[in-house]
PDB file of C-alpha atoms in Angstrom:
ATOM      1  CA  MET A  54       4.621  62.173   5.119  1.00 58.00           C
ATOM      2  CA  MET A  55       5.403  60.407   8.723  1.00 64.00           C
ATOM      3  CA  ARG A  56       1.254  60.830   8.996  1.00 69.00           C
ATOM      4  CA  GLN A  57       0.654  59.077   5.749  1.00 71.00           C
ATOM      5  CA  LEU A  58       3.250  56.290   6.626  1.00 64.00           C
ATOM      6  CA  VAL A  59       1.764  55.467   9.898  1.00 66.00           C
ATOM      7  CA  LYS A  60      -1.823  55.389   8.568  1.00 68.00           C
ATOM      8  CA  GLU A  61      -0.704  53.011   6.083  1.00 68.00           C
ATOM      9  CA  TRP A  62       1.119  50.685   8.744  1.00 65.00           C
ATOM     10  CA  ASP A  63      -1.812  50.832  10.794  1.00 68.00           C
ATOM     11  CA  LYS A  64      -4.122  49.819   7.605  1.00 70.00           C
ATOM     12  CA  TYR A  65      -1.826  46.923   6.548  1.00 71.00           C
ATOM     13  CA  LYS A  66       0.142  46.115   9.608  1.00 72.00           C
ATOM     14  CA  TYR A  67      -1.076  42.451   9.519  1.00 74.00           C
ATOM     15  CA  PRO A  68      -0.042  41.605   6.360  1.00 78.00           C
ATOM     16  CA  TYR A  69       3.016  43.084   7.037  1.00 77.00           C
ATOM     17  CA  MET A  70       3.803  41.170  10.208  1.00 80.00           C
ATOM     18  CA  PHE A  71       2.850  37.545   8.513  1.00 83.00           C
ATOM     19  CA  ILE A  72       5.377  38.212   5.353  1.00 84.00           C
ATOM     20  CA  ALA A  73       8.105  39.522   7.481  1.00 83.00           C
ATOM     21  CA  PRO A  74       9.765  36.059   8.586  1.00 87.00           C
ATOM     22  CA  ALA A  75       9.986  35.171   4.689  1.00 87.00           C
ATOM     23  CA  VAL A  76      11.471  38.270   3.626  1.00 87.00           C
ATOM     24  CA  LEU A  77      13.582  37.969   6.828  1.00 90.00           C
ATOM     25  CA  LEU A  78      15.095  34.781   5.846  1.00 90.00           C
ATOM     26  CA  LEU A  79      15.078  35.523   1.947  1.00 88.00           C
ATOM     27  CA  THR A  80      17.101  38.729   2.778  1.00 89.00           C
ATOM     28  CA  MET A  81      19.632  36.813   4.921  1.00 89.00           C
ATOM     29  CA  PHE A  82      20.042  33.718   2.995  1.00 85.00           C
ATOM     30  CA  SER A  83      19.495  34.824  -0.280  1.00 84.00           C
ATOM     31  CA  ILE A  84      19.963  38.702  -1.543  1.00 87.00           C
ATOM     32  CA  ILE A  85      22.934  39.366   1.133  1.00 89.00           C
ATOM     33  CA  PRO A  86      24.933  36.673  -0.152  1.00 85.00           C
ATOM     34  CA  ILE A  87      24.363  37.476  -3.575  1.00 85.00           C
ATOM     35  CA  PHE A  88      25.908  40.836  -2.821  1.00 88.00           C
ATOM     36  CA  ILE A  89      28.466  39.063  -0.817  1.00 87.00           C
ATOM     37  CA  ALA A  90      29.348  37.159  -3.549  1.00 87.00           C
ATOM     38  CA  LEU A  91      29.288  39.609  -6.103  1.00 88.00           C
ATOM     39  CA  VAL A  92      32.158  41.508  -3.985  1.00 89.00           C
ATOM     40  CA  ILE A  93      34.248  38.412  -3.399  1.00 88.00           C
ATOM     41  CA  SER A  94      34.040  37.667  -7.389  1.00 89.00           C
ATOM     42  CA  PHE A  95      36.433  40.976  -7.730  1.00 90.00           C
ATOM     43  CA  THR A  96      38.918  39.723  -5.066  1.00 87.00           C
ATOM     44  CA  ASP A  97      41.698  36.717  -4.785  1.00 84.00           C
ATOM     45  CA  MET A  98      40.269  35.474  -1.672  1.00 84.00           C
ATOM     46  CA  ASP A  99      41.510  32.160  -0.896  1.00 79.00           C
ATOM     47  CA  LEU A 100      41.802  29.847   2.114  1.00 73.00           C
ATOM     48  CA  VAL A 101      44.549  32.260   3.078  1.00 69.00           C
ATOM     49  CA  GLY A 102      42.224  35.424   2.814  1.00 68.00           C
ATOM     50  CA  LEU A 103      39.107  33.734   4.553  1.00 70.00           C
ATOM     51  CA  ALA A 104      41.117  33.795   7.440  1.00 69.00           C
ATOM     52  CA  ASP A 105      43.033  36.964   7.353  1.00 70.00           C
ATOM     53  CA  PHE A 106      41.133  39.655   5.631  1.00 72.00           C
ATOM     54  CA  SER A 107      44.104  41.454   5.098  1.00 72.00           C
ATOM     55  CA  ASN A 108      45.604  38.672   2.807  1.00 75.00           C
ATOM     56  CA  ILE A 109      42.556  39.826   0.058  1.00 77.00           C
ATOM     57  CA  ASN A 110      43.476  41.567  -3.090  1.00 82.00           C
ATOM     58  CA  SER A 111      41.623  43.413  -5.458  1.00 82.00           C
ATOM     59  CA  ALA A 112      41.726  41.360  -8.897  1.00 81.00           C
ATOM     60  CA  GLY A 113      39.398  43.486 -10.520  1.00 82.00           C
ATOM     61  CA  LEU A 114      37.943  41.857 -13.735  1.00 88.00           C
ATOM     62  CA  SER A 115      40.283  39.235 -14.243  1.00 91.00           C
ATOM     63  CA  ASN A 116      38.558  36.658 -12.343  1.00 90.00           C
ATOM     64  CA  TYR A 117      36.333  37.042 -15.324  1.00 92.00           C
ATOM     65  CA  PHE A 118      38.312  36.987 -18.107  1.00 92.00           C
ATOM     66  CA  GLU A 119      40.188  34.141 -16.616  1.00 92.00           C
ATOM     67  CA  LEU A 120      36.668  32.068 -16.303  1.00 92.00           C
ATOM     68  CA  PHE A 121      35.977  33.139 -20.076  1.00 91.00           C
ATOM     69  CA  LYS A 122      39.207  31.538 -20.727  1.00 92.00           C
ATOM     70  CA  ASP A 123      39.372  28.394 -18.474  1.00 93.00           C
ATOM     71  CA  PRO A 124      38.390  25.378 -21.227  1.00 94.00           C
ATOM     72  CA  LEU A 125      36.807  23.753 -17.954  1.00 94.00           C
ATOM     73  CA  PHE A 126      34.384  26.457 -17.183  1.00 95.00           C
ATOM     74  CA  LEU A 127      33.554  26.772 -21.112  1.00 94.00           C
ATOM     75  CA  LYS A 128      32.819  22.713 -20.875  1.00 95.00           C
ATOM     76  CA  SER A 129      30.934  23.129 -18.192  1.00 95.00           C
ATOM     77  CA  ILE A 130      28.710  25.456 -19.883  1.00 95.00           C
ATOM     78  CA  PHE A 131      28.500  23.629 -23.239  1.00 95.00           C
ATOM     79  CA  ASN A 132      27.607  19.941 -20.772  1.00 95.00           C
ATOM     80  CA  THR A 133      24.646  22.472 -18.793  1.00 95.00           C
ATOM     81  CA  SER A 134      23.120  23.437 -22.187  1.00 94.00           C
ATOM     82  CA  ILE A 135      22.672  19.838 -23.095  1.00 95.00           C
ATOM     83  CA  TYR A 136      21.300  19.246 -19.486  1.00 95.00           C
ATOM     84  CA  VAL A 137      18.799  21.742 -20.338  1.00 95.00           C
ATOM     85  CA  VAL A 138      17.899  21.541 -23.844  1.00 95.00           C
ATOM     86  CA  ILE A 139      16.845  17.504 -23.354  1.00 95.00           C
ATOM     87  CA  GLY A 140      15.996  17.548 -19.421  1.00 94.00           C
ATOM     88  CA  VAL A 141      13.523  20.142 -19.337  1.00 94.00           C
ATOM     89  CA  PRO A 142      11.365  19.523 -22.103  1.00 95.00           C
ATOM     90  CA  LEU A 143      11.145  15.800 -21.369  1.00 95.00           C
ATOM     91  CA  VAL A 144      10.201  16.278 -17.533  1.00 95.00           C
ATOM     92  CA  VAL A 145       7.451  18.837 -18.904  1.00 94.00           C
ATOM     93  CA  ILE A 146       5.862  16.374 -21.320  1.00 94.00           C
ATOM     94  CA  PHE A 147       6.102  13.411 -19.050  1.00 93.00           C
ATOM     95  CA  SER A 148       5.248  14.789 -15.981  1.00 93.00           C
ATOM     96  CA  MET A 149       2.091  16.055 -17.909  1.00 92.00           C
ATOM     97  CA  ALA A 150       1.377  12.686 -19.787  1.00 91.00           C
ATOM     98  CA  VAL A 151       1.474  10.792 -16.131  1.00 90.00           C
ATOM     99  CA  ALA A 152      -0.727  13.404 -14.880  1.00 90.00           C
ATOM    100  CA  LEU A 153      -3.112  13.382 -17.731  1.00 88.00           C
ATOM    101  CA  LEU A 154      -3.357   9.228 -16.998  1.00 86.00           C
ATOM    102  CA  LEU A 155      -3.611   9.478 -13.629  1.00 86.00           C
ATOM    103  CA  ASN A 156      -6.179  12.137 -13.646  1.00 83.00           C
ATOM    104  CA  TYR A 157      -8.622  10.129 -15.334  1.00 78.00           C
ATOM    105  CA  GLY A 158      -9.000   7.219 -13.121  1.00 69.00           C
ATOM    106  CA  THR A 159     -10.430   7.700  -9.489  1.00 67.00           C
ATOM    107  CA  SER A 160      -9.994   4.258  -7.990  1.00 68.00           C
ATOM    108  CA  ARG A 161      -7.364   3.174  -5.244  1.00 75.00           C
ATOM    109  CA  LEU A 162      -5.290   1.712  -7.925  1.00 74.00           C
ATOM    110  CA  PHE A 163      -4.664   5.322  -9.354  1.00 73.00           C
ATOM    111  CA  THR A 164      -4.238   6.697  -5.572  1.00 75.00           C
ATOM    112  CA  THR A 165      -1.641   4.291  -5.186  1.00 79.00           C
ATOM    113  CA  PHE A 166       0.280   5.337  -8.419  1.00 77.00           C
ATOM    114  CA  ARG A 167       0.256   9.152  -7.501  1.00 78.00           C
ATOM    115  CA  VAL A 168       1.985   8.001  -4.437  1.00 80.00           C
ATOM    116  CA  VAL A 169       4.506   5.928  -6.397  1.00 80.00           C
ATOM    117  CA  TYR A 170       4.904   8.584  -8.945  1.00 82.00           C
ATOM    118  CA  TYR A 171       5.602  11.357  -6.128  1.00 84.00           C
ATOM    119  CA  MET A 172       7.805   8.969  -3.964  1.00 84.00           C
ATOM    120  CA  PRO A 173      11.452   9.626  -5.946  1.00 83.00           C
ATOM    121  CA  SER A 174      10.815  13.357  -5.260  1.00 83.00           C
ATOM    122  CA  ILE A 175      11.161  13.280  -1.548  1.00 83.00           C
ATOM    123  CA  THR A 176      14.041  10.529  -1.786  1.00 84.00           C
ATOM    124  CA  ASN A 177      17.461  11.587  -0.999  1.00 84.00           C
ATOM    125  CA  ILE A 178      19.386  11.858  -3.920  1.00 83.00           C
ATOM    126  CA  VAL A 179      22.523   9.753  -1.991  1.00 82.00           C
ATOM    127  CA  ALA A 180      19.867   6.750  -1.772  1.00 86.00           C
ATOM    128  CA  VAL A 181      18.758   7.330  -5.225  1.00 87.00           C
ATOM    129  CA  ALA A 182      22.561   7.352  -6.263  1.00 84.00           C
ATOM    130  CA  VAL A 183      23.172   4.121  -4.675  1.00 83.00           C
ATOM    131  CA  VAL A 184      20.053   2.734  -6.404  1.00 88.00           C
ATOM    132  CA  TRP A 185      21.218   3.738  -9.986  1.00 90.00           C
ATOM    133  CA  GLY A 186      24.476   3.023  -9.476  1.00 86.00           C
ATOM    134  CA  TYR A 187      24.020  -0.449  -9.391  1.00 87.00           C
ATOM    135  CA  LEU A 188      21.548  -0.283 -12.382  1.00 90.00           C
ATOM    136  CA  TYR A 189      24.324   1.637 -14.090  1.00 91.00           C
ATOM    137  CA  ASN A 190      27.145  -1.310 -13.087  1.00 87.00           C
ATOM    138  CA  SER A 191      28.703  -1.925 -16.677  1.00 84.00           C
ATOM    139  CA  ARG A 192      29.183  -5.405 -15.508  1.00 83.00           C
ATOM    140  CA  TYR A 193      26.307  -6.571 -12.936  1.00 84.00           C
ATOM    141  CA  GLY A 194      23.577  -3.830 -13.889  1.00 86.00           C
ATOM    142  CA  LEU A 195      20.094  -4.321 -14.672  1.00 89.00           C
ATOM    143  CA  PHE A 196      20.202  -2.357 -17.663  1.00 91.00           C
ATOM    144  CA  ASN A 197      22.899  -4.270 -19.466  1.00 91.00           C
ATOM    145  CA  TYR A 198      21.372  -7.701 -18.610  1.00 90.00           C
ATOM    146  CA  VAL A 199      17.893  -6.747 -20.065  1.00 91.00           C
ATOM    147  CA  LEU A 200      20.037  -5.760 -23.071  1.00 90.00           C
ATOM    148  CA  SER A 201      21.539  -9.098 -23.096  1.00 89.00           C
ATOM    149  CA  TRP A 202      18.151 -10.427 -23.034  1.00 91.00           C
ATOM    150  CA  PHE A 203      17.801  -9.041 -27.028  1.00 89.00           C
ATOM    151  CA  GLY A 204      21.243 -10.021 -27.469  1.00 87.00           C
ATOM    152  CA  LEU A 205      22.894  -6.317 -27.436  1.00 86.00           C
ATOM    153  CA  PRO A 206      26.259  -5.422 -26.179  1.00 89.00           C
ATOM    154  CA  ALA A 207      27.061  -4.502 -22.625  1.00 88.00           C
ATOM    155  CA  GLN A 208      27.088  -0.090 -22.628  1.00 90.00           C
ATOM    156  CA  GLN A 209      29.223   1.519 -20.589  1.00 91.00           C
ATOM    157  CA  TRP A 210      26.890   3.766 -18.907  1.00 91.00           C
ATOM    158  CA  LEU A 211      28.831   6.554 -16.924  1.00 91.00           C
ATOM    159  CA  GLN A 212      31.923   5.835 -18.537  1.00 90.00           C
ATOM    160  CA  ASP A 213      31.489   6.835 -21.654  1.00 90.00           C
ATOM    161  CA  PRO A 214      31.504  10.522 -22.096  1.00 89.00           C
ATOM    162  CA  MET A 215      27.950  11.125 -23.931  1.00 91.00           C
ATOM    163  CA  LEU A 216      26.556   8.228 -23.105  1.00 93.00           C
ATOM    164  CA  ALA A 217      27.543   9.335 -19.175  1.00 93.00           C
ATOM    165  CA  LYS A 218      25.205  12.845 -19.774  1.00 94.00           C
ATOM    166  CA  LEU A 219      21.949  10.690 -20.797  1.00 93.00           C
ATOM    167  CA  SER A 220      22.350   8.514 -17.937  1.00 93.00           C
ATOM    168  CA  LEU A 221      22.383  11.258 -15.856  1.00 94.00           C
ATOM    169  CA  ILE A 222      19.434  13.294 -17.798  1.00 94.00           C
ATOM    170  CA  ALA A 223      17.271   9.987 -17.404  1.00 94.00           C
ATOM    171  CA  MET A 224      18.058   9.586 -13.302  1.00 93.00           C
ATOM    172  CA  ALA A 225      17.053  13.211 -13.060  1.00 93.00           C
ATOM    173  CA  VAL A 226      14.239  13.200 -15.344  1.00 93.00           C
ATOM    174  CA  TRP A 227      12.807  10.067 -13.237  1.00 92.00           C
ATOM    175  CA  LYS A 228      13.383  12.198  -9.659  1.00 91.00           C
ATOM    176  CA  ALA A 229      11.709  15.423 -10.872  1.00 90.00           C
ATOM    177  CA  LEU A 230       8.403  13.772 -12.641  1.00 90.00           C
ATOM    178  CA  GLY A 231       6.697  13.383  -9.038  1.00 87.00           C
ATOM    179  CA  LEU A 232       6.788  16.624  -8.342  1.00 88.00           C
ATOM    180  CA  ASN A 233       5.905  18.432 -11.469  1.00 92.00           C
ATOM    181  CA  MET A 234       3.373  15.610 -11.761  1.00 91.00           C
ATOM    182  CA  ILE A 235       1.005  16.814  -8.650  1.00 90.00           C
ATOM    183  CA  ILE A 236       1.088  20.618 -10.474  1.00 91.00           C
ATOM    184  CA  PHE A 237      -0.491  19.355 -13.327  1.00 92.00           C
ATOM    185  CA  LEU A 238      -3.029  17.150 -11.512  1.00 90.00           C
ATOM    186  CA  ALA A 239      -3.543  20.112  -9.386  1.00 88.00           C
ATOM    187  CA  ALA A 240      -4.443  22.493 -12.563  1.00 90.00           C
ATOM    188  CA  LEU A 241      -6.184  19.353 -14.241  1.00 88.00           C
ATOM    189  CA  GLN A 242      -8.782  19.043 -11.106  1.00 86.00           C
ATOM    190  CA  GLY A 243      -9.162  22.813 -11.443  1.00 86.00           C
ATOM    191  CA  ILE A 244     -10.749  22.700 -15.420  1.00 85.00           C
ATOM    192  CA  PRO A 245     -14.521  22.852 -15.169  1.00 85.00           C
ATOM    193  CA  ARG A 246     -16.332  19.578 -16.158  1.00 84.00           C
ATOM    194  CA  SER A 247     -18.772  21.965 -18.024  1.00 86.00           C
ATOM    195  CA  TYR A 248     -16.169  22.761 -21.050  1.00 83.00           C
ATOM    196  CA  TYR A 249     -16.112  18.655 -21.988  1.00 83.00           C
ATOM    197  CA  GLU A 250     -19.551  18.222 -21.928  1.00 81.00           C
ATOM    198  CA  ALA A 251     -19.837  21.346 -24.399  1.00 84.00           C
ATOM    199  CA  ALA A 252     -17.214  19.752 -26.583  1.00 83.00           C
ATOM    200  CA  GLU A 253     -18.931  15.977 -26.351  1.00 80.00           C
ATOM    201  CA  ILE A 254     -22.563  17.947 -27.402  1.00 80.00           C
ATOM    202  CA  ASP A 255     -20.519  19.556 -30.440  1.00 78.00           C
ATOM    203  CA  GLY A 256     -19.204  15.547 -31.191  1.00 79.00           C
ATOM    204  CA  ALA A 257     -15.283  16.241 -30.235  1.00 76.00           C
ATOM    205  CA  THR A 258     -13.440  13.137 -29.984  1.00 77.00           C
ATOM    206  CA  GLY A 259     -11.199  12.748 -26.425  1.00 75.00           C
ATOM    207  CA  TRP A 260      -7.797  13.341 -28.472  1.00 81.00           C
ATOM    208  CA  LYS A 261      -9.662  17.070 -29.681  1.00 84.00           C
ATOM    209  CA  LYS A 262     -10.770  17.940 -26.073  1.00 83.00           C
ATOM    210  CA  LEU A 263      -7.114  17.270 -25.057  1.00 84.00           C
ATOM    211  CA  VAL A 264      -5.818  19.381 -27.693  1.00 84.00           C
ATOM    212  CA  HIS A 265      -8.339  22.396 -27.702  1.00 84.00           C
ATOM    213  CA  ILE A 266      -9.403  21.987 -24.169  1.00 85.00           C
ATOM    214  CA  THR A 267      -6.683  20.432 -21.446  1.00 87.00           C
ATOM    215  CA  VAL A 268      -3.361  21.775 -22.853  1.00 87.00           C
ATOM    216  CA  PRO A 269      -4.373  25.354 -23.405  1.00 88.00           C
ATOM    217  CA  LEU A 270      -6.168  25.100 -19.880  1.00 88.00           C
ATOM    218  CA  LEU A 271      -2.322  23.973 -18.519  1.00 90.00           C
ATOM    219  CA  SER A 272      -0.558  26.898 -19.967  1.00 88.00           C
ATOM    220  CA  PHE A 273       0.262  28.485 -16.516  1.00 90.00           C
ATOM    221  CA  ALA A 274       0.947  25.303 -14.916  1.00 91.00           C
ATOM    222  CA  THR A 275       3.016  24.375 -17.573  1.00 92.00           C
ATOM    223  CA  PHE A 276       4.481  27.767 -17.535  1.00 91.00           C
ATOM    224  CA  PHE A 277       5.269  27.197 -14.019  1.00 91.00           C
ATOM    225  CA  VAL A 278       6.504  23.639 -14.461  1.00 93.00           C
ATOM    226  CA  THR A 279       9.112  25.037 -17.132  1.00 92.00           C
ATOM    227  CA  ILE A 280      10.120  27.957 -15.163  1.00 92.00           C
ATOM    228  CA  THR A 281      10.736  26.033 -11.899  1.00 92.00           C
ATOM    229  CA  THR A 282      12.521  23.204 -13.817  1.00 93.00           C
ATOM    230  CA  LEU A 283      14.769  25.665 -16.169  1.00 93.00           C
ATOM    231  CA  ILE A 284      16.188  27.411 -13.003  1.00 93.00           C
ATOM    232  CA  GLY A 285      16.815  23.672 -11.472  1.00 92.00           C
ATOM    233  CA  TRP A 286      18.321  22.209 -14.622  1.00 94.00           C
ATOM    234  CA  ILE A 287      20.682  25.061 -15.054  1.00 93.00           C
ATOM    235  CA  GLN A 288      21.999  24.284 -11.319  1.00 92.00           C
ATOM    236  CA  PHE A 289      22.071  20.974 -12.101  1.00 92.00           C
ATOM    237  CA  PHE A 290      24.630  19.882  -9.370  1.00 91.00           C
ATOM    238  CA  GLU A 291      23.592  16.818  -7.171  1.00 88.00           C
ATOM    239  CA  GLU A 292      23.443  14.134  -9.954  1.00 89.00           C
ATOM    240  CA  PRO A 293      27.174  14.580 -11.498  1.00 92.00           C
ATOM    241  CA  LEU A 294      28.614  15.255  -7.726  1.00 91.00           C
ATOM    242  CA  VAL A 295      26.983  11.973  -6.680  1.00 89.00           C
ATOM    243  CA  MET A 296      27.479   9.725  -9.752  1.00 90.00           C
ATOM    244  CA  THR A 297      30.371  10.895 -12.057  1.00 90.00           C
ATOM    245  CA  LYS A 298      32.206  13.755  -9.918  1.00 90.00           C
ATOM    246  CA  GLY A 299      32.090  15.499 -13.278  1.00 89.00           C
ATOM    247  CA  GLY A 300      33.837  12.477 -15.256  1.00 85.00           C
ATOM    248  CA  PRO A 301      34.576  11.071 -17.528  1.00 88.00           C
ATOM    249  CA  LEU A 302      36.823  13.273 -19.080  1.00 88.00           C
ATOM    250  CA  ASN A 303      34.733  16.167 -17.520  1.00 91.00           C
ATOM    251  CA  ALA A 304      32.094  15.238 -19.749  1.00 92.00           C
ATOM    252  CA  THR A 305      28.976  15.634 -16.875  1.00 93.00           C
ATOM    253  CA  MET A 306      30.607  18.790 -15.789  1.00 94.00           C
ATOM    254  CA  SER A 307      28.263  21.385 -14.819  1.00 94.00           C
ATOM    255  CA  MET A 308      28.646  24.774 -13.851  1.00 94.00           C
ATOM    256  CA  ALA A 309      27.340  24.230 -10.415  1.00 94.00           C
ATOM    257  CA  LEU A 310      29.745  21.605 -10.037  1.00 94.00           C
ATOM    258  CA  PHE A 311      32.569  23.500 -11.534  1.00 95.00           C
ATOM    259  CA  ILE A 312      31.804  26.338  -8.859  1.00 94.00           C
ATOM    260  CA  TYR A 313      31.591  24.098  -6.208  1.00 93.00           C
ATOM    261  CA  ASN A 314      35.025  22.611  -6.919  1.00 93.00           C
ATOM    262  CA  ASN A 315      36.633  25.804  -7.584  1.00 91.00           C
ATOM    263  CA  GLY A 316      35.170  26.923  -3.887  1.00 88.00           C
ATOM    264  CA  PHE A 317      35.075  23.941  -1.764  1.00 87.00           C
ATOM    265  CA  LYS A 318      37.931  22.050  -3.089  1.00 87.00           C
ATOM    266  CA  LEU A 319      40.898  23.840  -4.082  1.00 87.00           C
ATOM    267  CA  SER A 320      39.485  27.198  -2.305  1.00 85.00           C
ATOM    268  CA  ASN A 321      39.524  29.046  -4.903  1.00 89.00           C
ATOM    269  CA  PHE A 322      36.762  31.720  -3.398  1.00 88.00           C
ATOM    270  CA  GLY A 323      37.302  34.659  -5.673  1.00 89.00           C
ATOM    271  CA  TYR A 324      37.197  32.557  -8.676  1.00 91.00           C
ATOM    272  CA  ALA A 325      33.933  30.466  -7.618  1.00 91.00           C
ATOM    273  CA  ALA A 326      32.191  33.861  -6.740  1.00 91.00           C
ATOM    274  CA  SER A 327      33.047  34.799 -10.301  1.00 93.00           C
ATOM    275  CA  GLY A 328      31.247  31.551 -11.912  1.00 92.00           C
ATOM    276  CA  SER A 329      28.372  31.789  -9.383  1.00 91.00           C
ATOM    277  CA  PHE A 330      27.622  35.235 -10.587  1.00 90.00           C
ATOM    278  CA  ILE A 331      27.613  34.435 -14.193  1.00 92.00           C
ATOM    279  CA  LEU A 332      25.507  31.217 -13.233  1.00 92.00           C
ATOM    280  CA  PHE A 333      23.197  33.887 -11.569  1.00 90.00           C
ATOM    281  CA  ILE A 334      22.970  36.033 -14.270  1.00 91.00           C
ATOM    282  CA  ILE A 335      22.340  33.380 -16.845  1.00 92.00           C
ATOM    283  CA  ILE A 336      19.219  32.074 -14.562  1.00 91.00           C
ATOM    284  CA  ILE A 337      18.099  35.891 -14.597  1.00 91.00           C
ATOM    285  CA  LEU A 338      18.086  36.177 -18.091  1.00 92.00           C
ATOM    286  CA  VAL A 339      16.700  33.196 -18.760  1.00 90.00           C
ATOM    287  CA  THR A 340      13.532  33.568 -16.353  1.00 88.00           C
ATOM    288  CA  ILE A 341      13.113  37.178 -18.040  1.00 90.00           C
ATOM    289  CA  VAL A 342      12.973  35.921 -21.548  1.00 88.00           C
ATOM    290  CA  GLN A 343      10.380  33.224 -19.981  1.00 86.00           C
ATOM    291  CA  PHE A 344       7.920  35.770 -18.882  1.00 85.00           C
ATOM    292  CA  VAL A 345       8.685  38.121 -22.027  1.00 85.00           C
ATOM    293  CA  MET A 346       7.303  35.506 -24.181  1.00 82.00           C
ATOM    294  CA  LYS A 347       4.595  34.641 -21.682  1.00 77.00           C
ATOM    295  CA  LYS A 348       3.492  37.837 -21.855  1.00 77.00           C
ATOM    296  CA  LYS A 349       3.332  37.998 -25.377  1.00 72.00           C
ATOM    297  CA  GLU A 350       1.563  34.976 -25.717  1.00 70.00           C
ATOM    298  CA  VAL A 351      -1.139  36.285 -23.470  1.00 65.00           C
ATOM    299  CA  GLU A 352      -1.760  39.610 -25.334  1.00 62.00           C
ATOM    300  CA  TYR A 353      -1.698  37.592 -28.655  1.00 59.00           C
TER     301      TYR A 353
END
């Protein structure tokens, strides 16, 4: 047995050495913290307990029971669901549409637009929030100024509960377009030209080529973008934190922001860890469902 392990190591030692740093970092900063958070979620750990571990007491499942009785946590789940249901399809559709448009051009103008669309993805969220804060300003903002051209009343973009959700979604969709557009562009450029030439010989129009060739061959890119976008939007955090602090009336409170407030503002580490583990389970379940659906689609 030992000899076989040594032989296996000699055969694959270089690949193992290359992936070792990534595995080490993943273990230290992802896997181990998950188990630590799971342990903390069964305690009443707070700031006092953090200073002296002897003050930490077992809480059993009480944190989890309290979470599902907490109206603010339930509201954060509802808000996060709205973000996911509206935001994820918009990101996938718009990023694919932009990629399709930019893929048709080869001039420097189209190359410039690729950079322009990608810029928001690498822009700091604080800088983005400052700019969009001015755009959403109820008295002097650009959006209300544009509405005034058409004789429409000014809107309370970040003060109205439902409108605040939609305003954050719009900003987050704009910021997410660039990275996903690049993924779709890479997939588009990998489609063999011969497919389109064969379709043109058969008299296929541009729309039919798009529907029957381009979109189906983008299925794996679409799946990847959907999965990563879905996970990101379930953890929707930076936009409500910077723009609204979860207001008005907790209308933009997300699950991630709820966990942050309890953990880092209220110092209820056990309670926050329970929420984070529920969020972790939701992400795992949603991801598994997506992979199962994709597998069935491929088999079909």
